[in-house]
Short mmCIF file of N, CA and C in Angstrom, two decimals:
data_model
loop_
_atom_site.label_atom_id
_atom_site.label_comp_id
_atom_site.label_asym_id
_atom_site.label_seq_id
_atom_site.Cartn_x
_atom_site.Cartn_y
_atom_site.Cartn_z
N UNK D 30 -7.67 11.70 -5.14
CA UNK D 30 -8.02 11.72 -3.75
C UNK D 30 -6.93 12.52 -3.01
N UNK D 31 -7.31 13.57 -2.26
CA UNK D 31 -6.30 14.37 -1.59
C UNK D 31 -5.62 13.59 -0.47
N UNK D 32 -4.38 13.95 -0.20
CA UNK D 32 -3.64 13.30 0.89
C UNK D 32 -4.27 13.69 2.21
N UNK D 33 -4.46 12.71 3.05
CA UNK D 33 -5.07 12.97 4.35
C UNK D 33 -3.98 13.37 5.33
N UNK D 34 -4.31 14.34 6.21
CA UNK D 34 -3.40 14.72 7.28
C UNK D 34 -3.43 13.65 8.37
N UNK D 35 -2.49 13.76 9.29
CA UNK D 35 -2.38 12.75 10.33
C UNK D 35 -3.68 12.59 11.13
N UNK D 36 -4.29 13.69 11.52
CA UNK D 36 -5.55 13.60 12.28
C UNK D 36 -6.65 12.95 11.46
N UNK D 37 -6.66 13.22 10.16
CA UNK D 37 -7.64 12.58 9.29
C UNK D 37 -7.44 11.06 9.27
N UNK D 38 -6.17 10.64 9.22
CA UNK D 38 -5.89 9.20 9.23
C UNK D 38 -6.38 8.56 10.52
N UNK D 39 -6.13 9.21 11.66
CA UNK D 39 -6.58 8.61 12.93
C UNK D 39 -8.10 8.50 12.95
N UNK D 40 -8.78 9.48 12.42
CA UNK D 40 -10.25 9.42 12.35
C UNK D 40 -10.71 8.25 11.48
N UNK D 41 -10.07 8.09 10.33
CA UNK D 41 -10.43 7.01 9.40
C UNK D 41 -10.21 5.65 10.06
N UNK D 42 -9.01 5.44 10.61
CA UNK D 42 -8.68 4.14 11.20
C UNK D 42 -9.56 3.81 12.40
N UNK D 43 -9.80 4.78 13.25
CA UNK D 43 -10.66 4.52 14.42
C UNK D 43 -12.09 4.21 14.00
N UNK D 44 -12.57 4.88 12.97
CA UNK D 44 -13.93 4.63 12.50
C UNK D 44 -14.08 3.23 11.92
N UNK D 45 -13.03 2.69 11.33
CA UNK D 45 -13.07 1.35 10.74
C UNK D 45 -12.84 0.23 11.77
N UNK D 46 -12.37 0.57 12.93
CA UNK D 46 -11.95 -0.40 13.94
C UNK D 46 -13.15 -0.90 14.76
N UNK D 47 -13.84 -1.87 14.19
CA UNK D 47 -15.00 -2.47 14.89
C UNK D 47 -14.53 -3.37 16.03
N UNK D 48 -15.20 -3.32 17.16
CA UNK D 48 -14.86 -4.26 18.23
C UNK D 48 -15.20 -5.69 17.80
N UNK D 49 -14.27 -6.58 18.03
CA UNK D 49 -14.50 -7.99 17.74
C UNK D 49 -14.84 -8.73 19.02
N UNK D 50 -15.12 -10.01 18.84
CA UNK D 50 -15.37 -10.82 20.04
C UNK D 50 -14.77 -12.21 19.83
N UNK D 51 -14.44 -12.83 20.92
CA UNK D 51 -13.80 -14.13 20.91
C UNK D 51 -14.63 -15.13 20.10
N UNK D 52 -13.98 -15.87 19.21
CA UNK D 52 -14.64 -16.90 18.43
C UNK D 52 -15.31 -16.41 17.16
N UNK D 53 -15.17 -15.13 16.83
CA UNK D 53 -15.79 -14.59 15.63
C UNK D 53 -14.78 -13.77 14.84
N UNK D 54 -14.76 -13.98 13.54
CA UNK D 54 -13.87 -13.21 12.67
C UNK D 54 -14.44 -11.82 12.37
N UNK D 55 -15.76 -11.67 12.52
CA UNK D 55 -16.41 -10.38 12.24
C UNK D 55 -15.91 -9.35 13.25
N UNK D 56 -15.47 -8.21 12.72
CA UNK D 56 -14.93 -7.15 13.55
C UNK D 56 -13.43 -7.26 13.73
N UNK D 57 -12.91 -8.48 13.62
CA UNK D 57 -11.46 -8.66 13.78
C UNK D 57 -10.78 -8.82 12.42
N UNK D 58 -11.18 -9.87 11.69
CA UNK D 58 -10.56 -10.13 10.38
C UNK D 58 -11.24 -9.34 9.26
N UNK D 59 -12.49 -9.05 9.40
CA UNK D 59 -13.21 -8.27 8.40
C UNK D 59 -14.39 -7.56 9.05
N UNK D 60 -14.85 -6.46 8.44
CA UNK D 60 -15.96 -5.69 9.02
C UNK D 60 -17.30 -6.41 8.85
N UNK D 61 -18.26 -5.97 9.60
CA UNK D 61 -19.58 -6.60 9.54
C UNK D 61 -20.23 -6.44 8.17
N UNK D 62 -19.87 -5.40 7.42
CA UNK D 62 -20.46 -5.19 6.08
C UNK D 62 -19.53 -5.66 4.96
N UNK D 63 -18.66 -6.61 5.24
CA UNK D 63 -17.67 -7.10 4.28
C UNK D 63 -18.34 -7.73 3.06
N UNK D 64 -17.92 -7.30 1.89
CA UNK D 64 -18.43 -7.84 0.63
C UNK D 64 -17.25 -8.50 -0.09
N UNK D 65 -17.17 -9.81 0.04
CA UNK D 65 -16.03 -10.56 -0.51
C UNK D 65 -15.90 -10.36 -2.02
N UNK D 66 -17.00 -10.46 -2.75
CA UNK D 66 -16.94 -10.33 -4.21
C UNK D 66 -16.45 -8.94 -4.63
N UNK D 67 -16.95 -7.90 -4.00
CA UNK D 67 -16.53 -6.54 -4.33
C UNK D 67 -15.06 -6.33 -3.98
N UNK D 68 -14.62 -6.89 -2.85
CA UNK D 68 -13.22 -6.75 -2.45
C UNK D 68 -12.31 -7.53 -3.38
N UNK D 69 -12.75 -8.71 -3.83
CA UNK D 69 -11.95 -9.48 -4.79
C UNK D 69 -11.82 -8.71 -6.09
N UNK D 70 -12.90 -8.09 -6.54
CA UNK D 70 -12.86 -7.29 -7.76
C UNK D 70 -11.89 -6.12 -7.60
N UNK D 71 -11.94 -5.45 -6.46
CA UNK D 71 -11.04 -4.34 -6.18
C UNK D 71 -9.59 -4.83 -6.18
N UNK D 72 -9.34 -5.99 -5.57
CA UNK D 72 -8.00 -6.57 -5.52
C UNK D 72 -7.51 -6.89 -6.93
N UNK D 73 -8.36 -7.51 -7.74
CA UNK D 73 -8.00 -7.84 -9.13
C UNK D 73 -7.67 -6.57 -9.92
N UNK D 74 -8.43 -5.51 -9.71
CA UNK D 74 -8.17 -4.24 -10.39
C UNK D 74 -6.85 -3.62 -9.92
N UNK D 75 -6.54 -3.78 -8.64
CA UNK D 75 -5.27 -3.29 -8.10
C UNK D 75 -4.11 -4.04 -8.75
N UNK D 76 -4.22 -5.35 -8.87
CA UNK D 76 -3.19 -6.16 -9.53
C UNK D 76 -3.00 -5.67 -10.97
N UNK D 77 -4.08 -5.48 -11.67
CA UNK D 77 -4.02 -5.04 -13.07
C UNK D 77 -3.37 -3.65 -13.19
N UNK D 78 -3.78 -2.72 -12.34
CA UNK D 78 -3.22 -1.37 -12.39
C UNK D 78 -1.73 -1.34 -12.05
N UNK D 79 -1.34 -2.09 -11.03
CA UNK D 79 0.08 -2.14 -10.65
C UNK D 79 0.91 -2.83 -11.74
N UNK D 80 0.33 -3.86 -12.37
CA UNK D 80 1.03 -4.53 -13.48
C UNK D 80 1.32 -3.53 -14.60
N UNK D 81 0.36 -2.66 -14.88
CA UNK D 81 0.53 -1.67 -15.94
C UNK D 81 1.59 -0.64 -15.60
N UNK D 82 1.52 -0.07 -14.37
CA UNK D 82 2.46 1.01 -14.05
C UNK D 82 3.88 0.51 -13.77
N UNK D 83 4.02 -0.74 -13.37
CA UNK D 83 5.36 -1.29 -13.15
C UNK D 83 5.87 -2.05 -14.37
N UNK D 84 5.02 -2.23 -15.39
CA UNK D 84 5.45 -2.81 -16.65
C UNK D 84 5.78 -4.29 -16.61
N UNK D 85 5.10 -5.03 -15.75
CA UNK D 85 5.30 -6.48 -15.71
C UNK D 85 4.05 -7.14 -15.13
N UNK D 86 3.78 -8.37 -15.54
CA UNK D 86 2.60 -9.05 -14.99
C UNK D 86 2.84 -9.41 -13.52
N UNK D 87 1.86 -9.09 -12.69
CA UNK D 87 1.93 -9.39 -11.26
C UNK D 87 0.84 -10.39 -10.91
N UNK D 88 1.10 -11.20 -9.91
CA UNK D 88 0.15 -12.22 -9.47
C UNK D 88 -0.75 -11.65 -8.37
N UNK D 89 -1.98 -12.04 -8.40
CA UNK D 89 -2.93 -11.63 -7.38
C UNK D 89 -3.31 -12.77 -6.48
N UNK D 90 -4.37 -13.45 -6.84
CA UNK D 90 -4.85 -14.55 -6.03
C UNK D 90 -6.24 -14.27 -5.51
N UNK D 91 -6.67 -15.16 -4.64
CA UNK D 91 -8.02 -15.04 -4.08
C UNK D 91 -7.92 -14.83 -2.58
N UNK D 92 -8.72 -13.92 -2.08
CA UNK D 92 -8.74 -13.61 -0.66
C UNK D 92 -10.11 -13.86 -0.09
N UNK D 93 -10.28 -13.55 1.14
CA UNK D 93 -9.32 -12.96 2.06
C UNK D 93 -8.37 -14.01 2.63
N UNK D 94 -7.22 -13.54 3.10
CA UNK D 94 -6.28 -14.44 3.72
C UNK D 94 -6.81 -14.88 5.08
N UNK D 95 -6.69 -16.17 5.35
CA UNK D 95 -7.22 -16.73 6.59
C UNK D 95 -6.47 -16.18 7.80
N UNK D 96 -7.23 -15.88 8.86
CA UNK D 96 -6.69 -15.40 10.14
C UNK D 96 -5.94 -14.08 10.00
N UNK D 97 -6.32 -13.27 9.03
CA UNK D 97 -5.65 -11.99 8.80
C UNK D 97 -6.69 -10.90 8.52
N UNK D 98 -6.28 -9.66 8.75
CA UNK D 98 -7.14 -8.52 8.45
C UNK D 98 -6.91 -8.00 7.04
N UNK D 99 -6.05 -8.66 6.28
CA UNK D 99 -5.80 -8.23 4.90
C UNK D 99 -6.45 -9.22 3.93
N UNK D 100 -6.79 -8.67 2.79
CA UNK D 100 -7.40 -9.49 1.75
C UNK D 100 -6.32 -10.24 0.98
N UNK D 101 -5.24 -9.54 0.65
CA UNK D 101 -4.18 -10.17 -0.11
C UNK D 101 -2.96 -9.29 -0.24
N UNK D 102 -1.91 -9.88 -0.79
CA UNK D 102 -0.63 -9.20 -0.98
C UNK D 102 -0.21 -9.35 -2.44
N UNK D 103 0.26 -8.27 -3.02
CA UNK D 103 0.78 -8.27 -4.38
C UNK D 103 2.27 -7.98 -4.28
N UNK D 104 3.09 -8.89 -4.80
CA UNK D 104 4.53 -8.69 -4.74
C UNK D 104 5.03 -8.11 -6.06
N UNK D 105 5.79 -7.03 -5.94
CA UNK D 105 6.38 -6.37 -7.10
C UNK D 105 7.87 -6.70 -7.08
N UNK D 106 8.40 -7.33 -8.14
CA UNK D 106 9.80 -7.77 -8.12
C UNK D 106 10.80 -6.61 -8.07
N UNK D 107 11.93 -6.87 -7.46
CA UNK D 107 12.99 -5.86 -7.30
C UNK D 107 13.44 -5.28 -8.65
N UNK D 108 13.39 -6.09 -9.69
CA UNK D 108 13.88 -5.65 -11.00
C UNK D 108 13.13 -4.44 -11.55
N UNK D 109 11.92 -4.19 -11.07
CA UNK D 109 11.12 -3.08 -11.62
C UNK D 109 10.89 -1.97 -10.60
N UNK D 110 11.54 -2.04 -9.44
CA UNK D 110 11.37 -0.99 -8.43
C UNK D 110 12.61 -0.10 -8.35
N UNK D 111 12.43 1.05 -7.71
CA UNK D 111 13.53 1.97 -7.44
C UNK D 111 13.98 1.85 -5.98
N UNK D 112 13.28 1.10 -5.18
CA UNK D 112 13.58 0.95 -3.76
C UNK D 112 14.84 0.09 -3.61
N UNK D 113 15.79 0.58 -2.84
CA UNK D 113 17.09 -0.07 -2.70
C UNK D 113 17.45 -0.31 -1.24
N UNK D 114 18.22 -1.36 -1.02
CA UNK D 114 18.80 -1.62 0.29
C UNK D 114 19.80 -0.51 0.57
N UNK D 115 19.78 0.05 1.77
CA UNK D 115 20.62 1.21 2.06
C UNK D 115 22.11 0.89 2.06
N UNK D 116 22.49 -0.30 2.46
CA UNK D 116 23.92 -0.64 2.53
C UNK D 116 24.45 -1.20 1.21
N UNK D 117 23.74 -2.16 0.66
CA UNK D 117 24.26 -2.85 -0.53
C UNK D 117 23.85 -2.17 -1.84
N UNK D 118 22.78 -1.40 -1.81
CA UNK D 118 22.27 -0.78 -3.03
C UNK D 118 21.44 -1.73 -3.88
N UNK D 119 21.28 -2.96 -3.41
CA UNK D 119 20.50 -3.94 -4.16
C UNK D 119 19.03 -3.54 -4.17
N UNK D 120 18.39 -3.82 -5.28
CA UNK D 120 16.96 -3.55 -5.40
C UNK D 120 16.15 -4.42 -4.44
N UNK D 121 15.07 -3.87 -3.94
CA UNK D 121 14.19 -4.62 -3.05
C UNK D 121 12.82 -4.78 -3.69
N UNK D 122 12.23 -5.96 -3.57
CA UNK D 122 10.86 -6.13 -4.03
C UNK D 122 9.92 -5.38 -3.08
N UNK D 123 8.72 -5.12 -3.54
CA UNK D 123 7.73 -4.44 -2.72
C UNK D 123 6.53 -5.35 -2.50
N UNK D 124 5.86 -5.13 -1.39
CA UNK D 124 4.60 -5.81 -1.10
C UNK D 124 3.52 -4.74 -0.99
N UNK D 125 2.48 -4.87 -1.79
CA UNK D 125 1.32 -3.98 -1.71
C UNK D 125 0.19 -4.82 -1.14
N UNK D 126 -0.43 -4.32 -0.08
CA UNK D 126 -1.48 -5.08 0.61
C UNK D 126 -2.80 -4.35 0.55
N UNK D 127 -3.85 -5.13 0.44
CA UNK D 127 -5.21 -4.60 0.50
C UNK D 127 -5.84 -5.13 1.77
N UNK D 128 -6.33 -4.22 2.59
CA UNK D 128 -6.99 -4.60 3.84
C UNK D 128 -8.42 -5.05 3.56
N UNK D 129 -8.98 -5.82 4.48
CA UNK D 129 -10.40 -6.17 4.43
C UNK D 129 -11.26 -5.00 4.90
N UNK D 130 -10.64 -3.98 5.45
CA UNK D 130 -11.35 -2.85 6.04
C UNK D 130 -11.20 -1.58 5.21
N UNK D 131 -12.32 -0.97 4.87
CA UNK D 131 -12.36 0.37 4.35
C UNK D 131 -11.53 0.72 3.14
N UNK D 132 -11.30 -0.19 2.25
CA UNK D 132 -10.56 0.09 1.01
C UNK D 132 -9.19 0.70 1.31
N UNK D 133 -8.49 0.15 2.29
CA UNK D 133 -7.17 0.61 2.67
C UNK D 133 -6.10 -0.24 1.97
N UNK D 134 -5.04 0.42 1.52
CA UNK D 134 -3.87 -0.27 0.99
C UNK D 134 -2.65 0.26 1.72
N UNK D 135 -1.57 -0.49 1.64
CA UNK D 135 -0.27 -0.02 2.11
C UNK D 135 0.80 -0.70 1.28
N UNK D 136 2.01 -0.19 1.36
CA UNK D 136 3.12 -0.80 0.65
C UNK D 136 4.37 -0.72 1.50
N UNK D 137 5.23 -1.71 1.33
CA UNK D 137 6.48 -1.75 2.06
C UNK D 137 7.47 -2.63 1.32
N UNK D 138 8.76 -2.38 1.56
CA UNK D 138 9.75 -3.29 0.97
C UNK D 138 9.53 -4.69 1.52
N UNK D 139 9.70 -5.67 0.66
CA UNK D 139 9.44 -7.06 1.03
C UNK D 139 10.76 -7.80 1.17
N UNK D 140 10.99 -8.31 2.36
CA UNK D 140 12.19 -9.11 2.60
C UNK D 140 11.77 -10.48 3.10
N UNK D 141 12.35 -11.49 2.53
CA UNK D 141 12.05 -12.85 2.97
C UNK D 141 12.70 -13.10 4.32
N UNK D 142 13.88 -12.56 4.53
CA UNK D 142 14.59 -12.72 5.81
C UNK D 142 15.17 -11.37 6.19
N UNK D 143 15.49 -11.15 7.48
CA UNK D 143 16.06 -9.87 7.89
C UNK D 143 17.39 -9.59 7.19
N UNK D 144 17.73 -8.32 7.13
CA UNK D 144 19.01 -7.94 6.54
C UNK D 144 20.14 -8.53 7.38
N UNK D 145 21.23 -8.97 6.75
CA UNK D 145 22.31 -9.62 7.48
C UNK D 145 22.93 -8.73 8.56
N UNK D 146 22.87 -7.42 8.38
CA UNK D 146 23.48 -6.52 9.37
C UNK D 146 22.44 -5.91 10.31
N UNK D 147 21.24 -6.47 10.34
CA UNK D 147 20.15 -5.98 11.19
C UNK D 147 19.76 -4.53 10.92
N UNK D 148 20.07 -4.02 9.74
CA UNK D 148 19.66 -2.66 9.41
C UNK D 148 18.16 -2.63 9.17
N UNK D 149 17.60 -1.47 9.38
CA UNK D 149 16.17 -1.33 9.16
C UNK D 149 15.85 -1.41 7.67
N UNK D 150 14.66 -1.85 7.40
CA UNK D 150 14.22 -1.87 6.01
C UNK D 150 14.02 -0.42 5.57
N UNK D 151 14.54 -0.06 4.40
CA UNK D 151 14.43 1.33 3.95
C UNK D 151 12.98 1.66 3.57
N UNK D 152 12.69 2.94 3.51
CA UNK D 152 11.35 3.33 3.05
C UNK D 152 11.19 3.02 1.57
N UNK D 153 9.96 2.96 1.13
CA UNK D 153 9.67 2.78 -0.28
C UNK D 153 10.12 4.04 -1.02
N UNK D 154 10.83 3.85 -2.13
CA UNK D 154 11.31 4.97 -2.94
C UNK D 154 10.13 5.82 -3.39
N UNK D 155 10.34 7.13 -3.44
CA UNK D 155 9.26 8.07 -3.80
C UNK D 155 8.58 7.73 -5.12
N UNK D 156 9.36 7.35 -6.11
CA UNK D 156 8.78 7.02 -7.42
C UNK D 156 7.89 5.79 -7.34
N UNK D 157 8.34 4.77 -6.62
CA UNK D 157 7.51 3.57 -6.43
C UNK D 157 6.24 3.93 -5.67
N UNK D 158 6.39 4.71 -4.61
CA UNK D 158 5.24 5.10 -3.79
C UNK D 158 4.24 5.89 -4.64
N UNK D 159 4.75 6.81 -5.45
CA UNK D 159 3.87 7.64 -6.30
C UNK D 159 3.06 6.77 -7.25
N UNK D 160 3.69 5.76 -7.86
CA UNK D 160 2.97 4.89 -8.79
C UNK D 160 1.89 4.09 -8.05
N UNK D 161 2.22 3.57 -6.88
CA UNK D 161 1.24 2.80 -6.09
C UNK D 161 0.11 3.72 -5.63
N UNK D 162 0.46 4.92 -5.25
CA UNK D 162 -0.54 5.90 -4.80
C UNK D 162 -1.50 6.26 -5.93
N UNK D 163 -0.98 6.44 -7.14
CA UNK D 163 -1.84 6.78 -8.29
C UNK D 163 -2.82 5.66 -8.62
N UNK D 164 -2.33 4.43 -8.64
CA UNK D 164 -3.20 3.30 -8.91
C UNK D 164 -4.26 3.18 -7.81
N UNK D 165 -3.84 3.32 -6.58
CA UNK D 165 -4.78 3.23 -5.45
C UNK D 165 -5.85 4.31 -5.58
N UNK D 166 -5.44 5.54 -5.83
CA UNK D 166 -6.40 6.64 -5.95
C UNK D 166 -7.37 6.41 -7.11
N UNK D 167 -6.88 5.90 -8.24
CA UNK D 167 -7.76 5.62 -9.38
C UNK D 167 -8.84 4.61 -9.02
N UNK D 168 -8.53 3.72 -8.08
CA UNK D 168 -9.49 2.69 -7.66
C UNK D 168 -10.25 3.07 -6.39
N UNK D 169 -10.09 4.33 -5.99
CA UNK D 169 -10.71 4.85 -4.77
C UNK D 169 -10.28 4.06 -3.53
N UNK D 170 -9.00 3.72 -3.50
CA UNK D 170 -8.38 3.07 -2.35
C UNK D 170 -7.52 4.11 -1.64
N UNK D 171 -7.40 3.98 -0.33
CA UNK D 171 -6.58 4.89 0.45
C UNK D 171 -5.25 4.21 0.80
N UNK D 172 -4.15 4.79 0.33
CA UNK D 172 -2.82 4.28 0.62
C UNK D 172 -2.36 4.88 1.95
N UNK D 173 -2.34 4.05 2.99
CA UNK D 173 -2.02 4.53 4.33
C UNK D 173 -0.50 4.62 4.48
N UNK D 174 0.02 5.77 4.88
CA UNK D 174 1.46 5.91 5.06
C UNK D 174 2.00 4.99 6.15
N UNK D 175 3.22 4.52 5.95
CA UNK D 175 3.86 3.62 6.90
C UNK D 175 3.99 4.25 8.29
N UNK D 176 4.25 5.57 8.34
CA UNK D 176 4.42 6.23 9.64
C UNK D 176 3.14 6.16 10.47
N UNK D 177 1.99 6.16 9.83
CA UNK D 177 0.72 6.03 10.54
C UNK D 177 0.56 4.59 11.03
N UNK D 178 0.85 3.63 10.16
CA UNK D 178 0.66 2.22 10.52
C UNK D 178 1.67 1.73 11.55
N UNK D 179 2.80 2.40 11.69
CA UNK D 179 3.80 2.01 12.69
C UNK D 179 3.44 2.47 14.10
N UNK D 180 2.46 3.33 14.23
CA UNK D 180 2.06 3.85 15.56
C UNK D 180 1.43 2.73 16.39
N UNK D 181 1.60 2.79 17.71
CA UNK D 181 1.00 1.77 18.58
C UNK D 181 -0.53 1.74 18.44
N UNK D 182 -1.05 0.52 18.37
CA UNK D 182 -2.49 0.32 18.29
C UNK D 182 -3.07 0.39 19.70
N UNK D 183 -4.12 1.19 19.85
CA UNK D 183 -4.77 1.33 21.15
C UNK D 183 -6.28 1.28 21.01
N UNK D 184 -6.78 0.48 20.08
CA UNK D 184 -8.20 0.40 19.82
C UNK D 184 -8.90 -0.65 20.66
N UNK D 185 -10.18 -0.89 20.35
CA UNK D 185 -10.99 -1.80 21.15
C UNK D 185 -10.61 -3.28 21.06
N UNK D 186 -9.73 -3.63 20.14
CA UNK D 186 -9.33 -5.02 19.99
C UNK D 186 -7.94 -5.31 20.54
N UNK D 187 -7.48 -4.46 21.43
CA UNK D 187 -6.16 -4.65 22.03
C UNK D 187 -6.05 -6.02 22.70
N UNK D 188 -7.14 -6.55 23.19
CA UNK D 188 -7.15 -7.85 23.87
C UNK D 188 -6.65 -8.98 22.97
N UNK D 189 -6.81 -8.82 21.66
CA UNK D 189 -6.38 -9.85 20.71
C UNK D 189 -4.85 -9.99 20.72
N UNK D 190 -4.16 -8.88 20.89
CA UNK D 190 -2.71 -8.86 20.77
C UNK D 190 -2.00 -9.15 22.08
N UNK D 191 -2.70 -9.13 23.18
CA UNK D 191 -2.10 -9.44 24.47
C UNK D 191 -1.02 -8.44 24.83
N UNK D 192 0.03 -8.93 25.51
CA UNK D 192 1.08 -8.01 25.95
C UNK D 192 2.02 -7.56 24.83
N UNK D 193 1.89 -8.14 23.65
CA UNK D 193 2.74 -7.75 22.52
C UNK D 193 2.42 -6.33 22.07
N UNK D 194 3.43 -5.64 21.60
CA UNK D 194 3.23 -4.28 21.07
C UNK D 194 2.56 -4.39 19.70
N UNK D 195 1.32 -4.07 19.66
CA UNK D 195 0.59 -4.10 18.40
C UNK D 195 0.64 -2.72 17.75
N UNK D 196 0.61 -2.71 16.42
CA UNK D 196 0.58 -1.46 15.66
C UNK D 196 -0.69 -1.43 14.82
N UNK D 197 -0.95 -0.28 14.23
CA UNK D 197 -2.10 -0.18 13.33
C UNK D 197 -1.88 -1.03 12.09
N UNK D 198 -0.61 -1.25 11.71
CA UNK D 198 -0.33 -2.16 10.60
C UNK D 198 -0.84 -3.56 10.96
N UNK D 199 -0.50 -4.03 12.12
CA UNK D 199 -0.93 -5.36 12.54
C UNK D 199 -2.46 -5.45 12.57
N UNK D 200 -3.10 -4.39 13.05
CA UNK D 200 -4.56 -4.39 13.15
C UNK D 200 -5.24 -4.54 11.80
N UNK D 201 -4.77 -3.85 10.77
CA UNK D 201 -5.48 -3.81 9.49
C UNK D 201 -4.80 -4.54 8.34
N UNK D 202 -3.54 -4.99 8.51
CA UNK D 202 -2.84 -5.59 7.37
C UNK D 202 -2.10 -6.88 7.69
N UNK D 203 -2.20 -7.41 8.88
CA UNK D 203 -1.38 -8.55 9.27
C UNK D 203 -2.24 -9.68 9.79
N UNK D 204 -1.56 -10.76 10.12
CA UNK D 204 -2.24 -11.89 10.77
C UNK D 204 -2.60 -11.48 12.19
N UNK D 205 -3.74 -11.97 12.64
CA UNK D 205 -4.20 -11.60 14.00
C UNK D 205 -3.98 -12.71 14.99
#
């Protein structure tokens, strides 16, 4: 699957962003055409593919996650990643997420608590990103770049987030 340019990403995300309504998960947590069984199968295949390319068994689970726009999260242990903390050099685990919308995935370093020095979380190492991207592409999933997901969300469901600064990550991969 070719890498999408920034404008292509905005078109994809806006097209998937169904307006929701108060009291209904449809449009907010999952699209109106959501197929739970097919998404679970896709998630299971993602777990299997990532387990193979990272060389260790990874846990999946059953989705979708309640009150969230994501189906599930796969944690990749620090011992098998190249992603490092910028100050200490310690390895960081990764979180790969599958959205309930449009076969979207993303990945980011996973921290249980903020860094002690308030430093920003580093980007995912190129080698780790490449492996996740290959598995995603093999499964016809779109790995959305972090820079796209960090942009302010300005879609039809802004009312859900209130005065808080919402991002496209929050819209498609986080709790709502």
